[in-house]
mmCIF file of N, CA and C in Angstrom:
data_model
loop_
_atom_site.group_PDB
_atom_site.id
_atom_site.type_symbol
_atom_site.label_atom_id
_atom_site.label_comp_id
_atom_site.label_asym_id
_atom_site.label_seq_id
_atom_site.Cartn_x
_atom_site.Cartn_y
_atom_site.Cartn_z
ATOM 1 N N UNK A 1 -14.667 -5.837 31.195
ATOM 2 C CA UNK A 1 -14.238 -4.479 30.933
ATOM 3 C C UNK A 1 -13.417 -3.996 32.132
ATOM 4 N N UNK A 2 -12.329 -3.316 31.855
ATOM 5 C CA UNK A 2 -11.394 -2.856 32.874
ATOM 6 C C UNK A 2 -11.817 -1.487 33.397
ATOM 7 N N UNK A 3 -11.869 -1.328 34.704
ATOM 8 C CA UNK A 3 -12.186 -0.036 35.319
ATOM 9 C C UNK A 3 -10.878 0.654 35.692
ATOM 10 N N UNK A 4 -10.664 1.850 35.144
ATOM 11 C CA UNK A 4 -9.441 2.599 35.400
ATOM 12 C C UNK A 4 -9.437 3.157 36.816
ATOM 13 N N UNK A 5 -8.250 3.170 37.414
ATOM 14 C CA UNK A 5 -8.048 3.774 38.729
ATOM 15 C C UNK A 5 -7.154 4.997 38.541
ATOM 16 N N UNK A 6 -6.613 5.517 39.635
ATOM 17 C CA UNK A 6 -5.686 6.648 39.530
ATOM 18 C C UNK A 6 -4.348 6.238 38.922
ATOM 19 N N UNK A 7 -4.040 4.933 38.943
ATOM 20 C CA UNK A 7 -2.789 4.450 38.344
ATOM 21 C C UNK A 7 -2.839 4.677 36.836
ATOM 22 N N UNK A 8 -1.722 5.123 36.276
ATOM 23 C CA UNK A 8 -1.661 5.397 34.835
ATOM 24 C C UNK A 8 -1.319 4.123 34.076
ATOM 25 N N UNK A 9 -2.336 3.333 33.788
ATOM 26 C CA UNK A 9 -2.139 2.129 32.986
ATOM 27 C C UNK A 9 -3.433 1.796 32.275
ATOM 28 N N UNK A 10 -3.291 1.054 31.193
ATOM 29 C CA UNK A 10 -4.431 0.568 30.419
ATOM 30 C C UNK A 10 -4.256 -0.926 30.217
ATOM 31 N N UNK A 11 -5.351 -1.664 30.097
ATOM 32 C CA UNK A 11 -5.236 -3.091 29.801
ATOM 33 C C UNK A 11 -4.818 -3.310 28.350
ATOM 34 N N UNK A 12 -4.500 -4.531 28.044
ATOM 35 C CA UNK A 12 -4.149 -4.902 26.679
ATOM 36 C C UNK A 12 -5.366 -4.742 25.772
ATOM 37 N N UNK A 13 -5.172 -4.310 24.516
ATOM 38 C CA UNK A 13 -6.298 -4.209 23.575
ATOM 39 C C UNK A 13 -7.030 -5.537 23.377
ATOM 40 N N UNK A 14 -6.341 -6.654 23.590
ATOM 41 C CA UNK A 14 -6.975 -7.960 23.442
ATOM 42 C C UNK A 14 -8.068 -8.183 24.478
ATOM 43 N N UNK A 15 -8.086 -7.380 25.529
ATOM 44 C CA UNK A 15 -9.096 -7.526 26.573
ATOM 45 C C UNK A 15 -10.344 -6.686 26.298
ATOM 46 N N UNK A 16 -10.428 -6.086 25.128
ATOM 47 C CA UNK A 16 -11.585 -5.255 24.782
ATOM 48 C C UNK A 16 -12.851 -6.105 24.705
ATOM 49 N N UNK A 17 -13.981 -5.475 24.988
ATOM 50 C CA UNK A 17 -15.274 -6.155 24.866
ATOM 51 C C UNK A 17 -15.575 -6.407 23.389
ATOM 52 N N UNK A 18 -16.643 -7.136 23.116
ATOM 53 C CA UNK A 18 -17.033 -7.392 21.726
ATOM 54 C C UNK A 18 -17.285 -6.095 20.967
ATOM 55 N N UNK A 19 -17.740 -5.064 21.678
ATOM 56 C CA UNK A 19 -17.991 -3.762 21.057
ATOM 57 C C UNK A 19 -16.714 -2.950 20.874
ATOM 58 N N UNK A 20 -15.608 -3.402 21.489
ATOM 59 C CA UNK A 20 -14.338 -2.700 21.363
ATOM 60 C C UNK A 20 -13.991 -1.806 22.533
ATOM 61 N N UNK A 21 -14.775 -1.859 23.617
ATOM 62 C CA UNK A 21 -14.469 -1.036 24.790
ATOM 63 C C UNK A 21 -13.331 -1.689 25.559
ATOM 64 N N UNK A 22 -12.263 -0.909 25.788
ATOM 65 C CA UNK A 22 -11.092 -1.418 26.502
ATOM 66 C C UNK A 22 -11.192 -1.130 27.990
ATOM 67 N N UNK A 23 -11.620 0.082 28.324
ATOM 68 C CA UNK A 23 -11.628 0.485 29.723
ATOM 69 C C UNK A 23 -12.673 1.567 29.947
ATOM 70 N N UNK A 24 -13.062 1.710 31.210
ATOM 71 C CA UNK A 24 -13.992 2.761 31.611
ATOM 72 C C UNK A 24 -13.377 3.488 32.802
ATOM 73 N N UNK A 25 -13.523 4.795 32.836
ATOM 74 C CA UNK A 25 -12.968 5.588 33.925
ATOM 75 C C UNK A 25 -13.856 6.764 34.249
ATOM 76 N N UNK A 26 -13.466 7.514 35.270
ATOM 77 C CA UNK A 26 -14.257 8.664 35.694
ATOM 78 C C UNK A 26 -13.503 9.973 35.576
ATOM 79 N N UNK A 27 -12.187 9.916 35.441
ATOM 80 C CA UNK A 27 -11.397 11.148 35.383
ATOM 81 C C UNK A 27 -10.633 11.221 34.069
ATOM 82 N N UNK A 28 -10.391 12.438 33.645
ATOM 83 C CA UNK A 28 -9.659 12.668 32.404
ATOM 84 C C UNK A 28 -8.509 13.619 32.704
ATOM 85 N N UNK A 29 -7.313 13.070 32.739
ATOM 86 C CA UNK A 29 -6.115 13.866 32.996
ATOM 87 C C UNK A 29 -5.243 13.835 31.748
ATOM 88 N N UNK A 30 -4.466 14.893 31.507
ATOM 89 C CA UNK A 30 -3.604 14.914 30.321
ATOM 90 C C UNK A 30 -2.686 13.697 30.228
ATOM 91 N N UNK A 31 -2.161 13.250 31.357
ATOM 92 C CA UNK A 31 -1.258 12.089 31.352
ATOM 93 C C UNK A 31 -1.983 10.839 30.848
ATOM 94 N N UNK A 32 -3.241 10.695 31.241
ATOM 95 C CA UNK A 32 -4.008 9.525 30.805
ATOM 96 C C UNK A 32 -4.299 9.595 29.308
ATOM 97 N N UNK A 33 -4.639 10.779 28.822
ATOM 98 C CA UNK A 33 -4.915 10.940 27.391
ATOM 99 C C UNK A 33 -3.674 10.590 26.579
ATOM 100 N N UNK A 34 -2.508 11.100 26.999
ATOM 101 C CA UNK A 34 -1.265 10.815 26.276
ATOM 102 C C UNK A 34 -0.951 9.317 26.287
ATOM 103 N N UNK A 35 -1.136 8.676 27.432
ATOM 104 C CA UNK A 35 -0.890 7.234 27.520
ATOM 105 C C UNK A 35 -1.846 6.470 26.605
ATOM 106 N N UNK A 36 -3.107 6.858 26.610
ATOM 107 C CA UNK A 36 -4.094 6.187 25.752
ATOM 108 C C UNK A 36 -3.720 6.329 24.286
ATOM 109 N N UNK A 37 -3.349 7.530 23.872
ATOM 110 C CA UNK A 37 -2.977 7.748 22.470
ATOM 111 C C UNK A 37 -1.731 6.956 22.101
ATOM 112 N N UNK A 38 -0.756 6.896 23.011
ATOM 113 C CA UNK A 38 0.463 6.122 22.725
ATOM 114 C C UNK A 38 0.141 4.647 22.514
ATOM 115 N N UNK A 39 -0.884 4.160 23.198
ATOM 116 C CA UNK A 39 -1.277 2.756 23.064
ATOM 117 C C UNK A 39 -2.286 2.541 21.939
ATOM 118 N N UNK A 40 -2.687 3.620 21.262
ATOM 119 C CA UNK A 40 -3.580 3.500 20.117
ATOM 120 C C UNK A 40 -5.054 3.449 20.448
ATOM 121 N N UNK A 41 -5.425 3.843 21.661
ATOM 122 C CA UNK A 41 -6.829 3.802 22.046
ATOM 123 C C UNK A 41 -7.546 5.053 21.578
ATOM 124 N N UNK A 42 -8.744 4.850 21.082
ATOM 125 C CA UNK A 42 -9.558 5.962 20.598
ATOM 126 C C UNK A 42 -10.101 6.794 21.746
ATOM 127 N N UNK A 43 -10.476 8.011 21.391
ATOM 128 C CA UNK A 43 -11.062 8.952 22.336
ATOM 129 C C UNK A 43 -12.337 8.373 22.920
ATOM 130 N N UNK A 44 -12.693 8.854 24.081
ATOM 131 C CA UNK A 44 -13.863 8.357 24.792
ATOM 132 C C UNK A 44 -15.161 8.894 24.208
ATOM 133 N N UNK A 45 -16.249 8.261 24.579
ATOM 134 C CA UNK A 45 -17.593 8.718 24.218
ATOM 135 C C UNK A 45 -18.035 9.761 25.243
ATOM 136 N N UNK A 46 -18.845 10.702 24.839
ATOM 137 C CA UNK A 46 -19.418 11.674 25.778
ATOM 138 C C UNK A 46 -20.583 11.003 26.488
ATOM 139 N N UNK A 47 -20.294 10.371 27.591
ATOM 140 C CA UNK A 47 -21.272 9.609 28.355
ATOM 141 C C UNK A 47 -21.079 9.920 29.829
ATOM 142 N N UNK A 48 -21.753 9.167 30.697
ATOM 143 C CA UNK A 48 -21.554 9.348 32.131
ATOM 144 C C UNK A 48 -20.129 8.989 32.525
ATOM 145 N N UNK A 49 -19.594 7.951 31.901
ATOM 146 C CA UNK A 49 -18.231 7.514 32.164
ATOM 147 C C UNK A 49 -17.396 7.711 30.907
ATOM 148 N N UNK A 50 -16.101 7.756 31.077
ATOM 149 C CA UNK A 50 -15.184 7.861 29.945
ATOM 150 C C UNK A 50 -14.910 6.455 29.428
ATOM 151 N N UNK A 51 -15.317 6.186 28.198
ATOM 152 C CA UNK A 51 -15.109 4.874 27.590
ATOM 153 C C UNK A 51 -13.975 4.964 26.582
ATOM 154 N N UNK A 52 -12.982 4.091 26.717
ATOM 155 C CA UNK A 52 -11.838 4.048 25.808
ATOM 156 C C UNK A 52 -11.983 2.838 24.905
ATOM 157 N N UNK A 53 -11.736 3.039 23.615
ATOM 158 C CA UNK A 53 -12.042 2.045 22.584
ATOM 159 C C UNK A 53 -10.797 1.520 21.879
ATOM 160 N N UNK A 54 -10.882 0.257 21.468
ATOM 161 C CA UNK A 54 -9.881 -0.362 20.608
ATOM 162 C C UNK A 54 -10.631 -1.255 19.625
ATOM 163 N N UNK A 55 -11.101 -0.683 18.522
ATOM 164 C CA UNK A 55 -11.915 -1.461 17.581
ATOM 165 C C UNK A 55 -11.136 -2.611 16.947
ATOM 166 N N UNK A 56 -11.866 -3.659 16.599
ATOM 167 C CA UNK A 56 -11.259 -4.809 15.935
ATOM 168 C C UNK A 56 -11.983 -4.998 14.606
ATOM 169 N N UNK A 57 -11.338 -4.849 13.497
ATOM 170 C CA UNK A 57 -9.898 -4.609 13.359
ATOM 171 C C UNK A 57 -9.550 -3.132 13.541
ATOM 172 N N UNK A 58 -8.323 -2.909 14.001
ATOM 173 C CA UNK A 58 -7.807 -1.551 14.162
ATOM 174 C C UNK A 58 -7.092 -1.148 12.889
ATOM 175 N N UNK A 59 -7.170 0.125 12.576
ATOM 176 C CA UNK A 59 -6.469 0.614 11.387
ATOM 177 C C UNK A 59 -5.003 0.874 11.726
ATOM 178 N N UNK A 60 -4.133 0.398 10.878
ATOM 179 C CA UNK A 60 -2.707 0.689 10.990
ATOM 180 C C UNK A 60 -2.292 1.350 9.693
ATOM 181 N N UNK A 61 -1.722 2.522 9.796
ATOM 182 C CA UNK A 61 -1.317 3.283 8.623
ATOM 183 C C UNK A 61 0.205 3.270 8.536
ATOM 184 N N UNK A 62 0.737 2.766 7.440
ATOM 185 C CA UNK A 62 2.175 2.736 7.214
ATOM 186 C C UNK A 62 2.530 3.910 6.308
ATOM 187 N N UNK A 63 3.163 4.960 6.860
ATOM 188 C CA UNK A 63 3.426 6.181 6.084
ATOM 189 C C UNK A 63 4.146 5.936 4.769
ATOM 190 N N UNK A 64 5.063 4.978 4.726
ATOM 191 C CA UNK A 64 5.812 4.741 3.490
ATOM 192 C C UNK A 64 4.966 4.048 2.415
ATOM 193 N N UNK A 65 3.767 3.582 2.779
ATOM 194 C CA UNK A 65 2.895 2.910 1.822
ATOM 195 C C UNK A 65 1.674 3.747 1.426
ATOM 196 N N UNK A 66 1.588 4.966 1.950
ATOM 197 C CA UNK A 66 0.434 5.825 1.660
ATOM 198 C C UNK A 66 0.528 6.356 0.235
ATOM 199 N N UNK A 67 -0.555 6.245 -0.500
ATOM 200 C CA UNK A 67 -0.650 6.801 -1.854
ATOM 201 C C UNK A 67 -1.550 8.033 -1.782
ATOM 202 N N UNK A 68 -0.992 9.199 -2.073
ATOM 203 C CA UNK A 68 -1.746 10.448 -1.997
ATOM 204 C C UNK A 68 -2.220 10.830 -3.395
ATOM 205 N N UNK A 69 -3.529 10.967 -3.535
ATOM 206 C CA UNK A 69 -4.114 11.305 -4.837
ATOM 207 C C UNK A 69 -3.789 12.750 -5.209
ATOM 208 N N UNK A 70 -3.970 13.077 -6.479
ATOM 209 C CA UNK A 70 -3.728 14.450 -6.944
ATOM 210 C C UNK A 70 -4.620 15.439 -6.214
ATOM 211 N N UNK A 71 -5.873 15.081 -6.035
ATOM 212 C CA UNK A 71 -6.789 16.005 -5.359
ATOM 213 C C UNK A 71 -6.387 16.219 -3.900
ATOM 214 N N UNK A 72 -5.901 15.174 -3.239
ATOM 215 C CA UNK A 72 -5.452 15.325 -1.854
ATOM 216 C C UNK A 72 -4.176 16.153 -1.795
ATOM 217 N N UNK A 73 -3.278 15.973 -2.754
ATOM 218 C CA UNK A 73 -2.064 16.804 -2.793
ATOM 219 C C UNK A 73 -2.415 18.279 -2.901
ATOM 220 N N UNK A 74 -3.426 18.596 -3.707
ATOM 221 C CA UNK A 74 -3.866 19.988 -3.845
ATOM 222 C C UNK A 74 -4.372 20.523 -2.507
ATOM 223 N N UNK A 75 -5.109 19.706 -1.786
ATOM 224 C CA UNK A 75 -5.606 20.111 -0.466
ATOM 225 C C UNK A 75 -4.438 20.334 0.489
ATOM 226 N N UNK A 76 -3.481 19.426 0.487
ATOM 227 C CA UNK A 76 -2.329 19.542 1.386
ATOM 228 C C UNK A 76 -1.486 20.774 1.077
ATOM 229 N N UNK A 77 -1.361 21.114 -0.194
ATOM 230 C CA UNK A 77 -0.582 22.302 -0.577
ATOM 231 C C UNK A 77 -1.189 23.593 -0.036
ATOM 232 N N UNK A 78 -2.485 23.609 0.171
ATOM 233 C CA UNK A 78 -3.153 24.807 0.694
ATOM 234 C C UNK A 78 -2.841 25.037 2.178
ATOM 235 N N UNK A 79 -2.293 24.022 2.832
ATOM 236 C CA UNK A 79 -1.905 24.100 4.249
ATOM 237 C C UNK A 79 -3.051 24.591 5.127
ATOM 238 N N UNK A 80 -4.227 24.042 4.903
ATOM 239 C CA UNK A 80 -5.393 24.400 5.700
ATOM 240 C C UNK A 80 -5.455 23.621 7.012
ATOM 241 N N UNK A 81 -4.678 22.580 7.096
ATOM 242 C CA UNK A 81 -4.602 21.809 8.325
ATOM 243 C C UNK A 81 -3.219 21.192 8.420
ATOM 244 N N UNK A 82 -2.909 20.628 9.558
ATOM 245 C CA UNK A 82 -1.590 20.061 9.814
ATOM 246 C C UNK A 82 -1.710 18.553 9.984
ATOM 247 N N UNK A 83 -0.826 17.818 9.355
ATOM 248 C CA UNK A 83 -0.786 16.370 9.484
ATOM 249 C C UNK A 83 0.437 16.016 10.315
ATOM 250 N N UNK A 84 0.232 15.292 11.412
ATOM 251 C CA UNK A 84 1.342 14.859 12.264
ATOM 252 C C UNK A 84 1.195 13.366 12.536
ATOM 253 N N UNK A 85 2.277 12.740 12.927
ATOM 254 C CA UNK A 85 2.241 11.330 13.295
ATOM 255 C C UNK A 85 3.437 11.024 14.164
ATOM 256 N N UNK A 86 3.371 9.876 14.840
ATOM 257 C CA UNK A 86 4.485 9.399 15.660
ATOM 258 C C UNK A 86 4.972 8.099 15.073
#
């Protein structure tokens, strides 16, 4: 398991533990959160240390292949929440 330092980097997802833990750290800065999200790492657990996850298998969503059901379309039309992606 990789221990994060002040340097803004994450190890490769292939280096995750059997449980899917990629890295452990002690500080949470906005720059680190943005970097983690860009690399597809899940949010940390509320523990003594910040644990960053990369489950195997990871979900990949292809927007052009998403099939939205009628009931979901009705929910989306109500605009009760916002859907964003990169």
